[in-house]
mmCIF file of C-alpha atoms in Angstrom:
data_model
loop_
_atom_site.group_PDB
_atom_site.id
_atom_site.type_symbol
_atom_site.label_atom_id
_atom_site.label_comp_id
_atom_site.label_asym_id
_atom_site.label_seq_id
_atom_site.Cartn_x
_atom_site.Cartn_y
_atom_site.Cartn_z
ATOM 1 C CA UNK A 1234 1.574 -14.122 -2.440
ATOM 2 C CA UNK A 1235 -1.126 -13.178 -4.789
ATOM 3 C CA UNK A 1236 -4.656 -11.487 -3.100
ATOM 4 C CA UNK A 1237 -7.830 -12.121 -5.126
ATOM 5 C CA UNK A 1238 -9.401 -8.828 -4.663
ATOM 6 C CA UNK A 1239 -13.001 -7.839 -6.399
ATOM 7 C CA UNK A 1240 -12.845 -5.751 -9.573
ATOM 8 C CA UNK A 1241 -13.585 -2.626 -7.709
ATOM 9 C CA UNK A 1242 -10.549 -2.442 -6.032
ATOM 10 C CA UNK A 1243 -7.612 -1.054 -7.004
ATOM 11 C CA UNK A 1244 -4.214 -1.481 -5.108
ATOM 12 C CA UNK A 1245 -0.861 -0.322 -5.598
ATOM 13 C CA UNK A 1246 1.880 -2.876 -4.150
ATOM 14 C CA UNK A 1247 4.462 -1.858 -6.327
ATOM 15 C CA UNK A 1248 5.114 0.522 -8.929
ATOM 16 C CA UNK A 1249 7.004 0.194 -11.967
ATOM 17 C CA UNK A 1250 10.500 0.312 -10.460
ATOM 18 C CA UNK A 1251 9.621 -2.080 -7.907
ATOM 19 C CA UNK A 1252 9.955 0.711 -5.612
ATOM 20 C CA UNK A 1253 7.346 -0.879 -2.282
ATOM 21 C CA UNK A 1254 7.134 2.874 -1.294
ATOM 22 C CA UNK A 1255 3.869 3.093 -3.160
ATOM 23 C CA UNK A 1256 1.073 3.434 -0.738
ATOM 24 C CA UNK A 1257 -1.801 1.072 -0.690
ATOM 25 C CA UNK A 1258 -4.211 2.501 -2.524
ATOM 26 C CA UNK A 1259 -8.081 0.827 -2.317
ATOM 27 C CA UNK A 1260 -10.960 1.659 -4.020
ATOM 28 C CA UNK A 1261 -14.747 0.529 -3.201
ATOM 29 C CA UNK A 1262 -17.966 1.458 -4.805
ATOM 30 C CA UNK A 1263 -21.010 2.414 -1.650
ATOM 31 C CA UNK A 1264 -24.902 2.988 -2.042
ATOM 32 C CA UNK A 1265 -24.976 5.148 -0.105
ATOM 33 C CA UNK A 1266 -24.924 9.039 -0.100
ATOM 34 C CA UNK A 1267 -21.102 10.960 0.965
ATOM 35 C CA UNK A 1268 -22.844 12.389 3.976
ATOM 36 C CA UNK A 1269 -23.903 8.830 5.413
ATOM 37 C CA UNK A 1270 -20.429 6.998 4.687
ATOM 38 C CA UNK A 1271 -18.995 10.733 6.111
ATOM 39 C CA UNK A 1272 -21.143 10.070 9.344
ATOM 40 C CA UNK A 1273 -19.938 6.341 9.661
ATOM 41 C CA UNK A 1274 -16.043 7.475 9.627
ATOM 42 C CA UNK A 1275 -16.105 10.179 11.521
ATOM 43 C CA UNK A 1276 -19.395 9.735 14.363
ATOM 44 C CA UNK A 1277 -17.631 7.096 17.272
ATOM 45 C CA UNK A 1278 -21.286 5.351 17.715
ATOM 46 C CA UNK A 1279 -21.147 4.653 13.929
ATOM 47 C CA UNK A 1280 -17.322 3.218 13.746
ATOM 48 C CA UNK A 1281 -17.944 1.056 16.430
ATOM 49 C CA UNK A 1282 -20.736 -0.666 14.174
ATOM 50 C CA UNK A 1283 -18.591 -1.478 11.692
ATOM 51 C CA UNK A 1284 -14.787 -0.266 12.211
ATOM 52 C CA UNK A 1285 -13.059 0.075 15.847
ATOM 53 C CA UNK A 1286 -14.488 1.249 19.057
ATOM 54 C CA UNK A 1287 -12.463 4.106 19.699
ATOM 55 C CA UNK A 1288 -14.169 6.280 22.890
ATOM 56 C CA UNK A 1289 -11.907 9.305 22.401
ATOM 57 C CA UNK A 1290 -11.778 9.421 18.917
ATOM 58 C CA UNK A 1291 -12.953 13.575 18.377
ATOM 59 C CA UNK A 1292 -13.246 14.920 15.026
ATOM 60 C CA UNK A 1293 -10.902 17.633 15.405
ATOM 61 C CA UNK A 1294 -7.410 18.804 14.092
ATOM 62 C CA UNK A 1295 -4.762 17.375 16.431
ATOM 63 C CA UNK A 1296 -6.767 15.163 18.232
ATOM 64 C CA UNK A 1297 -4.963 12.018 19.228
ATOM 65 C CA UNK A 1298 -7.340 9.041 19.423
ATOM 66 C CA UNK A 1299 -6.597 5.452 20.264
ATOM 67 C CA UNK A 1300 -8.072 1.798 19.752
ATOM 68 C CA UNK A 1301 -7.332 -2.051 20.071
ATOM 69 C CA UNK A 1302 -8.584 -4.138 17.351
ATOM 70 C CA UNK A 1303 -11.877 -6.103 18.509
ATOM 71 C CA UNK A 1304 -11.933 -9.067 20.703
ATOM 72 C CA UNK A 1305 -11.014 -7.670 23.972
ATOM 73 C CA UNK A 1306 -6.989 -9.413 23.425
ATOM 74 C CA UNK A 1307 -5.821 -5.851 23.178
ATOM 75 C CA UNK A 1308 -2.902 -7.386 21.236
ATOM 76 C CA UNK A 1309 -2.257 -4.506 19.358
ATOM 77 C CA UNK A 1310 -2.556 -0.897 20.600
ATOM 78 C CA UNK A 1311 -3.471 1.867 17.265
ATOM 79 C CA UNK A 1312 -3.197 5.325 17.673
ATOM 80 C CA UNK A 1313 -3.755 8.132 15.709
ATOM 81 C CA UNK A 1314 -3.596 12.106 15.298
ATOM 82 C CA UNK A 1315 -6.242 13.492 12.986
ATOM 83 C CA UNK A 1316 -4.274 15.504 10.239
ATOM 84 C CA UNK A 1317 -7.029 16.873 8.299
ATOM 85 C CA UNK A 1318 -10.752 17.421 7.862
ATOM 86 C CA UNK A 1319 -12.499 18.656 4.715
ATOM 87 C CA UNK A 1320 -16.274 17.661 5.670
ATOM 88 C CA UNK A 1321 -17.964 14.979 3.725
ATOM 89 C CA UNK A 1322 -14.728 14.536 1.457
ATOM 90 C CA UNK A 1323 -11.861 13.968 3.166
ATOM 91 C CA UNK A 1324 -10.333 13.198 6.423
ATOM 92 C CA UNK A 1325 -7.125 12.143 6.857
ATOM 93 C CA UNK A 1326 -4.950 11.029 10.446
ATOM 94 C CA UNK A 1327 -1.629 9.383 11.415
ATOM 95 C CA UNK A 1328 -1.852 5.586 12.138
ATOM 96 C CA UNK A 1329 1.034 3.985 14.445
ATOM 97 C CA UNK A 1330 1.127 0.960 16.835
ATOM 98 C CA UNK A 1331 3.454 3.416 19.657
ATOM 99 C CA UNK A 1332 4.279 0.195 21.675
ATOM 100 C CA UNK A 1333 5.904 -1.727 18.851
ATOM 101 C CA UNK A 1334 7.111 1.326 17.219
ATOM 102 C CA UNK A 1335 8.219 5.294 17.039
ATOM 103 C CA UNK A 1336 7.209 4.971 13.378
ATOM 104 C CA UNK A 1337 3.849 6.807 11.986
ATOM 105 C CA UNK A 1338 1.994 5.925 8.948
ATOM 106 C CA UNK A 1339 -0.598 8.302 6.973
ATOM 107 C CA UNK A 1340 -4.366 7.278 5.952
ATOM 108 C CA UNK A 1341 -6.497 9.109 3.682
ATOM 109 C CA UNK A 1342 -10.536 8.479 3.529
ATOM 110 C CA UNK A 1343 -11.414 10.546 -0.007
ATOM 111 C CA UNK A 1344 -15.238 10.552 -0.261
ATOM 112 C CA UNK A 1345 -16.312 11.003 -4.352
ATOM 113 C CA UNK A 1346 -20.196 11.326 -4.887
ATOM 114 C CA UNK A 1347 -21.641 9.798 -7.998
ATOM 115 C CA UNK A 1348 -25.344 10.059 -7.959
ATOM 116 C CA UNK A 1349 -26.671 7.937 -5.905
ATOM 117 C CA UNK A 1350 -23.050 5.812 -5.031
ATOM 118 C CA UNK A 1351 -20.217 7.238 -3.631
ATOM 119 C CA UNK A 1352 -16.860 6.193 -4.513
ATOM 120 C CA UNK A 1353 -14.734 5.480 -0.721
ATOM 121 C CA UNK A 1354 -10.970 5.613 -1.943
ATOM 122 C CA UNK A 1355 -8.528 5.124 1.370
ATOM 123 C CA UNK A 1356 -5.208 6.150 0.573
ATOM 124 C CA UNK A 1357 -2.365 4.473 3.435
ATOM 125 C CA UNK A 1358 1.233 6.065 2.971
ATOM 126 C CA UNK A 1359 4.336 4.448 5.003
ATOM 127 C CA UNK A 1360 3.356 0.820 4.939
ATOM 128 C CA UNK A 1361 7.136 -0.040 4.408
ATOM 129 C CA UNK A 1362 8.142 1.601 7.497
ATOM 130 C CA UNK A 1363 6.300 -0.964 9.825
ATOM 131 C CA UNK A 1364 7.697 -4.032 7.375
ATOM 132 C CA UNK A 1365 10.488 -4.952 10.592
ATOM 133 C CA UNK A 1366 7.395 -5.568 13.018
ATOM 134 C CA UNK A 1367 6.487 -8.917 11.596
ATOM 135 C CA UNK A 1368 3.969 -10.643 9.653
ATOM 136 C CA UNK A 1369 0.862 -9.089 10.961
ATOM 137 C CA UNK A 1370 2.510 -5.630 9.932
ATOM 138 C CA UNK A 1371 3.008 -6.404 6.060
ATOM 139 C CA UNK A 1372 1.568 -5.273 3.007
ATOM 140 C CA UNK A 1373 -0.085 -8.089 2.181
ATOM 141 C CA UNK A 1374 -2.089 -7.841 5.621
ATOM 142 C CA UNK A 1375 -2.742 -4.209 5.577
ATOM 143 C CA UNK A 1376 -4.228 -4.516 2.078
ATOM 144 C CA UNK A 1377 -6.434 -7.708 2.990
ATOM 145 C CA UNK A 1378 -7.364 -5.795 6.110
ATOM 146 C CA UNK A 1379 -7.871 -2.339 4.435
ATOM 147 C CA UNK A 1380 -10.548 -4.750 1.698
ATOM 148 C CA UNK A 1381 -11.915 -6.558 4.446
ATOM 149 C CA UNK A 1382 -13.164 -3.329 6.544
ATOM 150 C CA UNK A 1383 -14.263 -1.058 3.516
ATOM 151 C CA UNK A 1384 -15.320 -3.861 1.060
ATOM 152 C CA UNK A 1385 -17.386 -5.601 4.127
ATOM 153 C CA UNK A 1386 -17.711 -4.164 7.185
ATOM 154 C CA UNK A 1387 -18.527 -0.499 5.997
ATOM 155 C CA UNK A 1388 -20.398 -1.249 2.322
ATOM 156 C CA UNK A 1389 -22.568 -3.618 4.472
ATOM 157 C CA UNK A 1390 -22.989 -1.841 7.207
ATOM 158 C CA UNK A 1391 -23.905 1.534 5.183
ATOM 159 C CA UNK A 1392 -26.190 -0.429 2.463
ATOM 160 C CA UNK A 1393 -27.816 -2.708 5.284
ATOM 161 C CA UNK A 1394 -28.672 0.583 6.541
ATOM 162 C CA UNK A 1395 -29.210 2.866 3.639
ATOM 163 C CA UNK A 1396 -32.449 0.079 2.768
ATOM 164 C CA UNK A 1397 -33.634 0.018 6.165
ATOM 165 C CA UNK A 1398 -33.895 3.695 6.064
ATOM 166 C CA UNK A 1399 -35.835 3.698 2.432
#
C-alpha cells in the first residue's frame, strides 16, 4: 500500500533492515506559536476542538485518561497514562485500546519553535505490537490517522485560530 503524504511529513515504516519496529515518526509545519499548539494538546476544552473529547484527561504525571474516537459508536475504547511533561516542548503518554488488548504503545508530541512556525513532530513507538488486532490497528492506519489529526485537524484548527486572534 503506498500513502501519498505532503512533503512535510516524514514517516518511518521501515528501516533499512526491514525491521517494522521503527516507530512512526510524523512531522508537520504550524503557524502558530509552541505555547498555542502546547495549549491545544494539553487544555481538554482545546482537544476536544480538534482531537478527542477526553473529560478526565489531567496534565499530570501518572494520570490515566481515557477516550472513544468521535461519533458516539464508542467502537473503540483509548486509554492512556501520561509519561512525561516538559512544558511547551514535550509531552509524552502510553496509548492502548485495554479491551482488545494488555499491550501499551508510546506517543511523543515534541514541540520545536522556529520564529513564527513551530515544528509539531509526534513520535508513536510499539505500533507492531497491536498488528494481531486487525486492520483498523495497522501501520498504514495509524500513520494516515496520525497525518489526518496533526496535518488537518490541529494545523487548521490552530491557524484558523491563530488569524482570528491577529
Amino acid at each position: 500500500m503506498k500513502l501519498r503524504l505532503p512533503d512535510s511529513v516524514t514517516v518511518n515504516i521501515l528501516s533499512k533492515n526491514n525491521d517494522i519496529k521503527d516507530p512512526i515518526i510524523v512531522r508537520y509545519k504550524i503557524k502558530a506559536f509552541h505555547e498555542k499548539i502546547w495549549k491545544a494538546l494539553t487544555d481538554k476544552n482545546e482537544m476536544k476542538r480538534w482531537y478527542f473529547d477526553i473529560p478526565d484527561f489531567n496534565l499530570e504525571i501518572g494520570k490515566v485518561f481515557n477516550f472513544y474516537e468521535p461519533g458516539g459508536s464508542k467502537k473503540y475504547h483509548h486509554q492512556g497514562e501520561i509519561l512525561e511533561i516538559s512544558p511547551n516542548k514535550k509531552l509524552r503518554h502510553t496509548w492502548s485500546y485495554p479491551e482488545f488488548s494488555k499491550e501499551k504503545t508510546i506517543v511523543n508530541w515534541e514541540l520545536k519553535p522556529e520564529g513564527e512556525e513551530t515544528e509539531v513532530i509526534l513520535k508513536h513507538e510499539g505500533i507492531d505490537s497491536f498488528k494481531e488486532l486487525g486492520e483498523s490497528f495497522t501501520r498504514e492506519s495509524f500513520t494516515e490517522g496520525w497525518n489526518a489529526i496533526i496535518g488537518q485537524s490541529l494545523k487548521s484548527y490552530l491557524e484558523k485560530k491563530d488569524t482570528k486572534n491577529q
